[in-house]
PDB file of C-alpha atoms and ligand atoms in Angstrom:
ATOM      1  CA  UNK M   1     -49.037 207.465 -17.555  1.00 88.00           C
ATOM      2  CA  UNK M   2     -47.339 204.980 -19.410  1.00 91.00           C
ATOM      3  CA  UNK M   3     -50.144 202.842 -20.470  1.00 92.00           C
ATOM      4  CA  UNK M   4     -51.805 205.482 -21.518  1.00 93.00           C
ATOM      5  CA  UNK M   5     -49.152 205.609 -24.533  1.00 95.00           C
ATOM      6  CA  UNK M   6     -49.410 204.045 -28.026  1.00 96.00           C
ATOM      7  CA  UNK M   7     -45.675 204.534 -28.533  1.00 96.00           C
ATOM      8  CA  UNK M   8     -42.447 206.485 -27.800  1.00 97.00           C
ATOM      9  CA  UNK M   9     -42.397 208.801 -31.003  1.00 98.00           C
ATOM     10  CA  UNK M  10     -39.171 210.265 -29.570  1.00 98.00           C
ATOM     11  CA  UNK M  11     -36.658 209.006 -27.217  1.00 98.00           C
ATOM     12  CA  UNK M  12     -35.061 210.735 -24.445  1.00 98.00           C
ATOM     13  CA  UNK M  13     -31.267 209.821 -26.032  1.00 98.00           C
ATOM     14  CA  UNK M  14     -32.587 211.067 -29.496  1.00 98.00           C
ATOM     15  CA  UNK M  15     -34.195 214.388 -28.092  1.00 98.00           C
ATOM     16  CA  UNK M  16     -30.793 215.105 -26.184  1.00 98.00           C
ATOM     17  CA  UNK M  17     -28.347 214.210 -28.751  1.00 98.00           C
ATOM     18  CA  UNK M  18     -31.070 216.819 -31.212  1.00 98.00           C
ATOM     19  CA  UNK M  19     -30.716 219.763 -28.435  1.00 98.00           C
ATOM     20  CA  UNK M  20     -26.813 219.773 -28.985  1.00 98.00           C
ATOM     21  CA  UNK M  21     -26.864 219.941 -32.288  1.00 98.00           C
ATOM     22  CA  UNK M  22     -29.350 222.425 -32.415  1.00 98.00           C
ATOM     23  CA  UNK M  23     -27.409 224.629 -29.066  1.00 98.00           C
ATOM     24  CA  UNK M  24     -24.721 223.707 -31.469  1.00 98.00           C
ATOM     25  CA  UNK M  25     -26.010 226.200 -34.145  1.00 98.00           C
ATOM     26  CA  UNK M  26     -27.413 228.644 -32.500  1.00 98.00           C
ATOM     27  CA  UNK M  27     -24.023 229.471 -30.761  1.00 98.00           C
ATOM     28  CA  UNK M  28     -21.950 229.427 -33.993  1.00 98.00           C
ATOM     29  CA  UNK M  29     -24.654 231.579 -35.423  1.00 98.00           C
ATOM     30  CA  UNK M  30     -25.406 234.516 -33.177  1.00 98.00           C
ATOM     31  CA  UNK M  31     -21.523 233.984 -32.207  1.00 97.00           C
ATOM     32  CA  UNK M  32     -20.657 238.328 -30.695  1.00 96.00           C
ATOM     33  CA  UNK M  33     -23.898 238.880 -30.900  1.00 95.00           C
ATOM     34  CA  UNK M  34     -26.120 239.786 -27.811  1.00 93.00           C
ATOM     35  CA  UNK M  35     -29.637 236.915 -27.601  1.00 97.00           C
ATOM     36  CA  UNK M  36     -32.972 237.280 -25.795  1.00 98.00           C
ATOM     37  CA  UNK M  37     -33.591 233.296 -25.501  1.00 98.00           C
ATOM     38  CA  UNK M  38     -37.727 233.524 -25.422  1.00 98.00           C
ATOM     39  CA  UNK M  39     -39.172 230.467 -23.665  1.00 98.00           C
ATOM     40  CA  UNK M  40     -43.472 230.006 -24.252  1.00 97.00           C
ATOM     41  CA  UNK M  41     -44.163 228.782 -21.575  1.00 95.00           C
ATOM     42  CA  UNK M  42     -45.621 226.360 -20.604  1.00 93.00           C
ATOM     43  CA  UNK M  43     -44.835 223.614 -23.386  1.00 95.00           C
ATOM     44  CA  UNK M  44     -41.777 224.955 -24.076  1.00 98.00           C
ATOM     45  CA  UNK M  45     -39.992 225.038 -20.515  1.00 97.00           C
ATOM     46  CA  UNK M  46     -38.469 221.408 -20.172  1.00 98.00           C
ATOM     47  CA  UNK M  47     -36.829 222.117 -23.930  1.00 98.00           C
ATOM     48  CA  UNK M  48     -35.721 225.322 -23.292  1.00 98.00           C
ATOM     49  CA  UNK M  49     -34.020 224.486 -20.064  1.00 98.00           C
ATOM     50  CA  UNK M  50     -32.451 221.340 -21.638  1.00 98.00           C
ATOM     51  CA  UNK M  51     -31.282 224.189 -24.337  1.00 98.00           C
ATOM     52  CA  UNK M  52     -29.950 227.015 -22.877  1.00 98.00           C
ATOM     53  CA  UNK M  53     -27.396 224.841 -20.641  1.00 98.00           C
ATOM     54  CA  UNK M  54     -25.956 223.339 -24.170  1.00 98.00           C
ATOM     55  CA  UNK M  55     -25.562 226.753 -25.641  1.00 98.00           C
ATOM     56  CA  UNK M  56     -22.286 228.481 -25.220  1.00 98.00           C
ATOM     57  CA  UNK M  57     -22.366 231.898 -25.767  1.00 98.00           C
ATOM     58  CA  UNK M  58     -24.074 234.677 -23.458  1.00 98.00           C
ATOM     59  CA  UNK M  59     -27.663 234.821 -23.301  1.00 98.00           C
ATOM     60  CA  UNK M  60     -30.510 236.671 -21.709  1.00 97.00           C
ATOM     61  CA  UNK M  61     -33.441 234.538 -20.302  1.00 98.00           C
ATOM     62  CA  UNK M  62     -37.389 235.001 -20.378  1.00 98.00           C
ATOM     63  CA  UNK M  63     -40.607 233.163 -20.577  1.00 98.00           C
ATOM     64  CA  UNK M  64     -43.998 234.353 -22.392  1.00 97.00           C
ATOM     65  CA  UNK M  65     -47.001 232.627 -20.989  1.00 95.00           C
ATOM     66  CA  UNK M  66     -49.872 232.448 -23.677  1.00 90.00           C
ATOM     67  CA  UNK M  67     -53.349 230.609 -24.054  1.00 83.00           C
ATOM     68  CA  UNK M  68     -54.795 230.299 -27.323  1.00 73.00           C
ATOM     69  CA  UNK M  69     -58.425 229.921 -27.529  1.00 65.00           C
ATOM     70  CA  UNK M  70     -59.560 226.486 -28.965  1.00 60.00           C
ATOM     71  CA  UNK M  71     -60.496 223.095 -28.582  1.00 59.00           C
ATOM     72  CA  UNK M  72     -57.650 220.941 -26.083  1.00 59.00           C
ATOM     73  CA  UNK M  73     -56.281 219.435 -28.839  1.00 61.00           C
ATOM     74  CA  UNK M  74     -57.087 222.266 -31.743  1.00 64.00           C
ATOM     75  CA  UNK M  75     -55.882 226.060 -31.395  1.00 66.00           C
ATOM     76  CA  UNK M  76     -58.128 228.978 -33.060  1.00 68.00           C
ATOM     77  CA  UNK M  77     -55.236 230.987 -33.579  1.00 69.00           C
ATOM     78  CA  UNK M  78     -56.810 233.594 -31.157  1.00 75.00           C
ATOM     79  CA  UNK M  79     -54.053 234.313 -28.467  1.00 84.00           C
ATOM     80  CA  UNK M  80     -53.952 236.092 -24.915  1.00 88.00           C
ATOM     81  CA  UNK M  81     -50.992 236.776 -23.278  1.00 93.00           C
ATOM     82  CA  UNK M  82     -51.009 235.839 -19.832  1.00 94.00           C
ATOM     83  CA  UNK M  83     -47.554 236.701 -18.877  1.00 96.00           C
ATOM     84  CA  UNK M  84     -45.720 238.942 -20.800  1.00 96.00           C
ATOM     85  CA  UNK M  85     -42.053 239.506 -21.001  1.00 97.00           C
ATOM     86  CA  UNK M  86     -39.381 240.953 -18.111  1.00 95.00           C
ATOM     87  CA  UNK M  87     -36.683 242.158 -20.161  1.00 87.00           C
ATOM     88  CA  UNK M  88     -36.717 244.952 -23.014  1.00 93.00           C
ATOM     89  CA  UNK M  89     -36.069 243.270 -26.587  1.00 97.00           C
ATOM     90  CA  UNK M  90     -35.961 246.557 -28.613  1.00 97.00           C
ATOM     91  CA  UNK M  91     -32.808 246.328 -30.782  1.00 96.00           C
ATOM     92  CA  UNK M  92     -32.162 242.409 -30.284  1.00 97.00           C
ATOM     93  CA  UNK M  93     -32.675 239.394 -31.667  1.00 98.00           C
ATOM     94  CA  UNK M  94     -35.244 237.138 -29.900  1.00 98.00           C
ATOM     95  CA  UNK M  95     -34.591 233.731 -30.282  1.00 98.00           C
ATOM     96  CA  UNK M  96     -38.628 232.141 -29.635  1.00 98.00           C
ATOM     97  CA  UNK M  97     -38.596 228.203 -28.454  1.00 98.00           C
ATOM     98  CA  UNK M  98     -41.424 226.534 -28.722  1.00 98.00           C
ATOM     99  CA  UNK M  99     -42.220 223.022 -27.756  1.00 97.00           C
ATOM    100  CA  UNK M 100     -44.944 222.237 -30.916  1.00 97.00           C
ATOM    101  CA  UNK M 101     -45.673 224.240 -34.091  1.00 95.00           C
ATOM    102  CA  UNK M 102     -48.975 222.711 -35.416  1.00 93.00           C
ATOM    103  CA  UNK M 103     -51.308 225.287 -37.605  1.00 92.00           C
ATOM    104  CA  UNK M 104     -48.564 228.001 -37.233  1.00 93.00           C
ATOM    105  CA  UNK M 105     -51.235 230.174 -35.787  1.00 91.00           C
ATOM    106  CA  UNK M 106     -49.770 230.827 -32.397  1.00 90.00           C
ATOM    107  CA  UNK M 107     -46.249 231.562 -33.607  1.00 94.00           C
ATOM    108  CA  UNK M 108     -47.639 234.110 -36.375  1.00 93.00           C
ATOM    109  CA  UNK M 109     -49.235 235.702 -33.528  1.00 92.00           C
ATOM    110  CA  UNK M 110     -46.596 235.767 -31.228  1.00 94.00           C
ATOM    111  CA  UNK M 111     -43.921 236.814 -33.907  1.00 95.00           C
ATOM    112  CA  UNK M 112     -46.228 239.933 -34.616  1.00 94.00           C
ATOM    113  CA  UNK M 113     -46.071 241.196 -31.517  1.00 95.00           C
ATOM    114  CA  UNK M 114     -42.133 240.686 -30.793  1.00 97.00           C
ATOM    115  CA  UNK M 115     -42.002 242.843 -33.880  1.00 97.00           C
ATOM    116  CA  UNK M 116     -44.436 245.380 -32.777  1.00 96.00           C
ATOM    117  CA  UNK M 117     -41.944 245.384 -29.706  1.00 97.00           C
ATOM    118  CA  UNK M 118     -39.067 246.600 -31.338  1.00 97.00           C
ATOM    119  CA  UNK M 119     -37.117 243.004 -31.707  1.00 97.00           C
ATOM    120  CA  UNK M 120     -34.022 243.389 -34.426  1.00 97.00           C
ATOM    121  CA  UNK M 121     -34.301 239.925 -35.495  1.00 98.00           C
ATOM    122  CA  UNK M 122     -36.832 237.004 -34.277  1.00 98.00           C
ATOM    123  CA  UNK M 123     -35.566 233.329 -35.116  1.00 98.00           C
ATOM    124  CA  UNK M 124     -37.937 230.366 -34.152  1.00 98.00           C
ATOM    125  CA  UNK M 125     -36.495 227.460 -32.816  1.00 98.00           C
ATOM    126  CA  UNK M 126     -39.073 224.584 -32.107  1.00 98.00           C
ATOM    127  CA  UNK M 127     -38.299 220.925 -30.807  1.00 98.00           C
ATOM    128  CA  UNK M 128     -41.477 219.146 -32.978  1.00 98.00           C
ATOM    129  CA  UNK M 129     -43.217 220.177 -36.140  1.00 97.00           C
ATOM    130  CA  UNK M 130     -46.570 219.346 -37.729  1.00 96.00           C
ATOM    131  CA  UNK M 131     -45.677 220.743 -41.165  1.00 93.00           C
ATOM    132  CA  UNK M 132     -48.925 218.778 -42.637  1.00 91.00           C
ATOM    133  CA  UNK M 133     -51.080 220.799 -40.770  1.00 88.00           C
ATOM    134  CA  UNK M 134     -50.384 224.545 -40.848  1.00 93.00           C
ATOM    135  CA  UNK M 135     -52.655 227.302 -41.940  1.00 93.00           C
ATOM    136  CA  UNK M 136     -49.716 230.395 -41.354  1.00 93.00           C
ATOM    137  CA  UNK M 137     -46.828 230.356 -43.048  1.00 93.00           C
ATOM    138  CA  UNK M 138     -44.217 230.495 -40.286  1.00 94.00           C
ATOM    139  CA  UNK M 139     -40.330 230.286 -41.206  1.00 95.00           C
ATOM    140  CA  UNK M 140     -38.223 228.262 -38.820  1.00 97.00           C
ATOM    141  CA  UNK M 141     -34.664 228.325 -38.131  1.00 98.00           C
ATOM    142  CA  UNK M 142     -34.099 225.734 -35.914  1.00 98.00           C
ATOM    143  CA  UNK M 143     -36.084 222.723 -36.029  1.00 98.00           C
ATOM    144  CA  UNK M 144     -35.741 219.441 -33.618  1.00 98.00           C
ATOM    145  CA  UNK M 145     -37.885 216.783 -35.218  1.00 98.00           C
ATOM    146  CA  UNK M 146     -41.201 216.490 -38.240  1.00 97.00           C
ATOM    147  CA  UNK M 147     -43.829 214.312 -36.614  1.00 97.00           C
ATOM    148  CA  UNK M 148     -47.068 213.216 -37.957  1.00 94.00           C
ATOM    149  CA  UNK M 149     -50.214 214.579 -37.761  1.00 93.00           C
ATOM    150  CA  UNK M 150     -50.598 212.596 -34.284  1.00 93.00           C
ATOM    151  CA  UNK M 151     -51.335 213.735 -30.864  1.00 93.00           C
ATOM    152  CA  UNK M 152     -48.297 213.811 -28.927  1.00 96.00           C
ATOM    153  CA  UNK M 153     -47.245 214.335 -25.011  1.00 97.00           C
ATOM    154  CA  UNK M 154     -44.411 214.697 -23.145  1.00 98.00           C
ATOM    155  CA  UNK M 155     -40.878 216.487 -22.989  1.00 98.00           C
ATOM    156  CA  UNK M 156     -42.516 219.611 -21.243  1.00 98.00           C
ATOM    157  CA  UNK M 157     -46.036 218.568 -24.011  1.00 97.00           C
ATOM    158  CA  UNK M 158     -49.231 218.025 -22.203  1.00 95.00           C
ATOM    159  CA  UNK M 159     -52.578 216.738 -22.553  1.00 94.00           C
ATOM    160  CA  UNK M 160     -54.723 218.855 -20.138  1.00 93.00           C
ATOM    161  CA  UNK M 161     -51.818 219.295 -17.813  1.00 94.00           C
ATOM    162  CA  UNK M 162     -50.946 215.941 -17.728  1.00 96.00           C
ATOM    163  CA  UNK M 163     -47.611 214.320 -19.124  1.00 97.00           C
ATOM    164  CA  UNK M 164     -45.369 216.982 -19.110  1.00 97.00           C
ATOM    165  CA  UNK M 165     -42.728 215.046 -17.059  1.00 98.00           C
ATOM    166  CA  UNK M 166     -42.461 212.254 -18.791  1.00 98.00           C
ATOM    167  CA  UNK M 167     -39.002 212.305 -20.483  1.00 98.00           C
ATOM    168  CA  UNK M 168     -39.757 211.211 -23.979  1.00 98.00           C
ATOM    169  CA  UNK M 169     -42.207 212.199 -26.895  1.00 98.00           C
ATOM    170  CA  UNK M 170     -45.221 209.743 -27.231  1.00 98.00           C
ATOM    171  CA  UNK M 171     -48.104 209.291 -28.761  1.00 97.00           C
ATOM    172  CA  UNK M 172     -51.208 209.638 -26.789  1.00 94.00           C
ATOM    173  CA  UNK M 173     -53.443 206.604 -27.048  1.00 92.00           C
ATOM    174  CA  UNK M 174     -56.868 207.964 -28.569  1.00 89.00           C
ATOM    175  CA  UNK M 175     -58.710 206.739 -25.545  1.00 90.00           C
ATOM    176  CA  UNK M 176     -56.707 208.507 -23.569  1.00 88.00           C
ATOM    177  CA  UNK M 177     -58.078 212.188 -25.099  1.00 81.00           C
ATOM    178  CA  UNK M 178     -61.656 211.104 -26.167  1.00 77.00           C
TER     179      UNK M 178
HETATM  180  P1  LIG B 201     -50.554 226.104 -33.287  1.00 95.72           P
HETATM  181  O1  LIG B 201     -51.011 227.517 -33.032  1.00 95.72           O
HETATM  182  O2  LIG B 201     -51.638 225.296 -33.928  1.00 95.72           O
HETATM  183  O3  LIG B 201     -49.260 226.011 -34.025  1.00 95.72           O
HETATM  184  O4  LIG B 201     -50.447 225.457 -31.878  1.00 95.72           O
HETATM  185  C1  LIG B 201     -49.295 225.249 -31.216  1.00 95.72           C
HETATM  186  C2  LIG B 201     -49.608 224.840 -29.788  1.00 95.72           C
HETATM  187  O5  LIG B 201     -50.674 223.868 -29.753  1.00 95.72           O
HETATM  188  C3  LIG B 201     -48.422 224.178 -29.174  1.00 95.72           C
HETATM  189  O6  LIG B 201     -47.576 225.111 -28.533  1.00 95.72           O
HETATM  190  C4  LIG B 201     -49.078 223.223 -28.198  1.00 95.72           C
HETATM  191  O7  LIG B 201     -49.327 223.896 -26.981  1.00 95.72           O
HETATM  192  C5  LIG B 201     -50.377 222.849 -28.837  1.00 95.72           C
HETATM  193  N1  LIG B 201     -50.266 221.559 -29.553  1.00 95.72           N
HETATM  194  C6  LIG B 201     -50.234 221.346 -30.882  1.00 95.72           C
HETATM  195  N2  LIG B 201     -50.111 220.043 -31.173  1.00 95.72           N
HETATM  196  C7  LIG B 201     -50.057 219.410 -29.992  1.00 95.72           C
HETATM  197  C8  LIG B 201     -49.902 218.024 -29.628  1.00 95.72           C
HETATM  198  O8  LIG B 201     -49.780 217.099 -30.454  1.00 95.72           O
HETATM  199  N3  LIG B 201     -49.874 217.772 -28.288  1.00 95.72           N
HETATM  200  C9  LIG B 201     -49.995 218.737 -27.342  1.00 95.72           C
HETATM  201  N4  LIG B 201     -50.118 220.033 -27.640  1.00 95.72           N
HETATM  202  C10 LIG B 201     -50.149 220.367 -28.947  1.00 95.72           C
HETATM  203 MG1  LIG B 202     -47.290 225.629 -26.530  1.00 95.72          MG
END
């Protein structure tokens, strides 16, 4: 896996010391207030489990699973939920974490819906950002890092399944995905 990397964009001490400060926030902010933490799976699982366990208020847990239509490395903004949520979230604020926001076009999606489902309030929190390269406007509360327009892996981020485990953000070698 490793040589298939052009370099570590983020490290695994950087990424940790960003998910305190960001757990940080989000417990001073919704501080007495009840939370629906919203995982998408599945680029979104090794962050949000790093997450939760630095935030320090109460919390509810659960996962979306979704597949947008597209390219491997492009999405069409056309979404299909493949597993939907457990819990109820009318009357309270979702808090979505995503691993990547790239067009926007998934999150616009998915933030429709959680309002068509009765959510009070939906924050975003995502680990990376593309902001060159979005199409939707999408307004985000808590933001880990702004990368280029590159393709990255890792942290939970794949490339056709592959590279989720390894513990850092790097770029992907463009042999490796052509
Ligand atoms: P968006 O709808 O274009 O914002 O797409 C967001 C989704 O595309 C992310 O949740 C990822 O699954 C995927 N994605 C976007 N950029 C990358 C990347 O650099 N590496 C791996 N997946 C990516
Ligand atoms: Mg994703």
């Amino acid at each position: 896996m490793l040589n298939d990397m052009k370099e570590v964009l983020i490290s695994e001490e950087k990424i940790a010391d960003k998910v305190t400060e960001l757990a940080t926030q989000i417990s001073s902010d919704f501080n007495g207030e009840k939370l629906v933490v919203i995982g998408v799976l599945k680029g979104a699982n090794v962050f949000v489990a790093d997450l939760i366990r630095k935030i320090t208020i109460p919390i509810a847990l659960d996962f979306m699973a979704i597949s947008s239509y597209g390219s491997s490395t492009e999405s069409s903004g056309v979404v299909k939920i493949l597993k939907d949520l457990d819990e109820d979230i009318e009357g309270h604020n979702v808090l979505v974490v995503e691993d990547i926001i790239d067009t926007g076009l998934t999150l616009s999606y998915l933030s429709e819906y959680l309002k068509s489902r009765g959510a009070k309030t939906i924050s975003i929190c995502t680990l990376l950002d593309k902001p060159d390269r979005r199409k939707a406007h999408i307004d985000v509360r808590y933001k880990g890092f702004d990368i280029p327009d590159e393709f990255v892996v890792g942290y939970g981020i794949d490339f056709n399944e592959k590279y989720r485990n390894l513990p850092f953000v790097g770029i992907l070698k463009e042999e490796a995905y052509q």
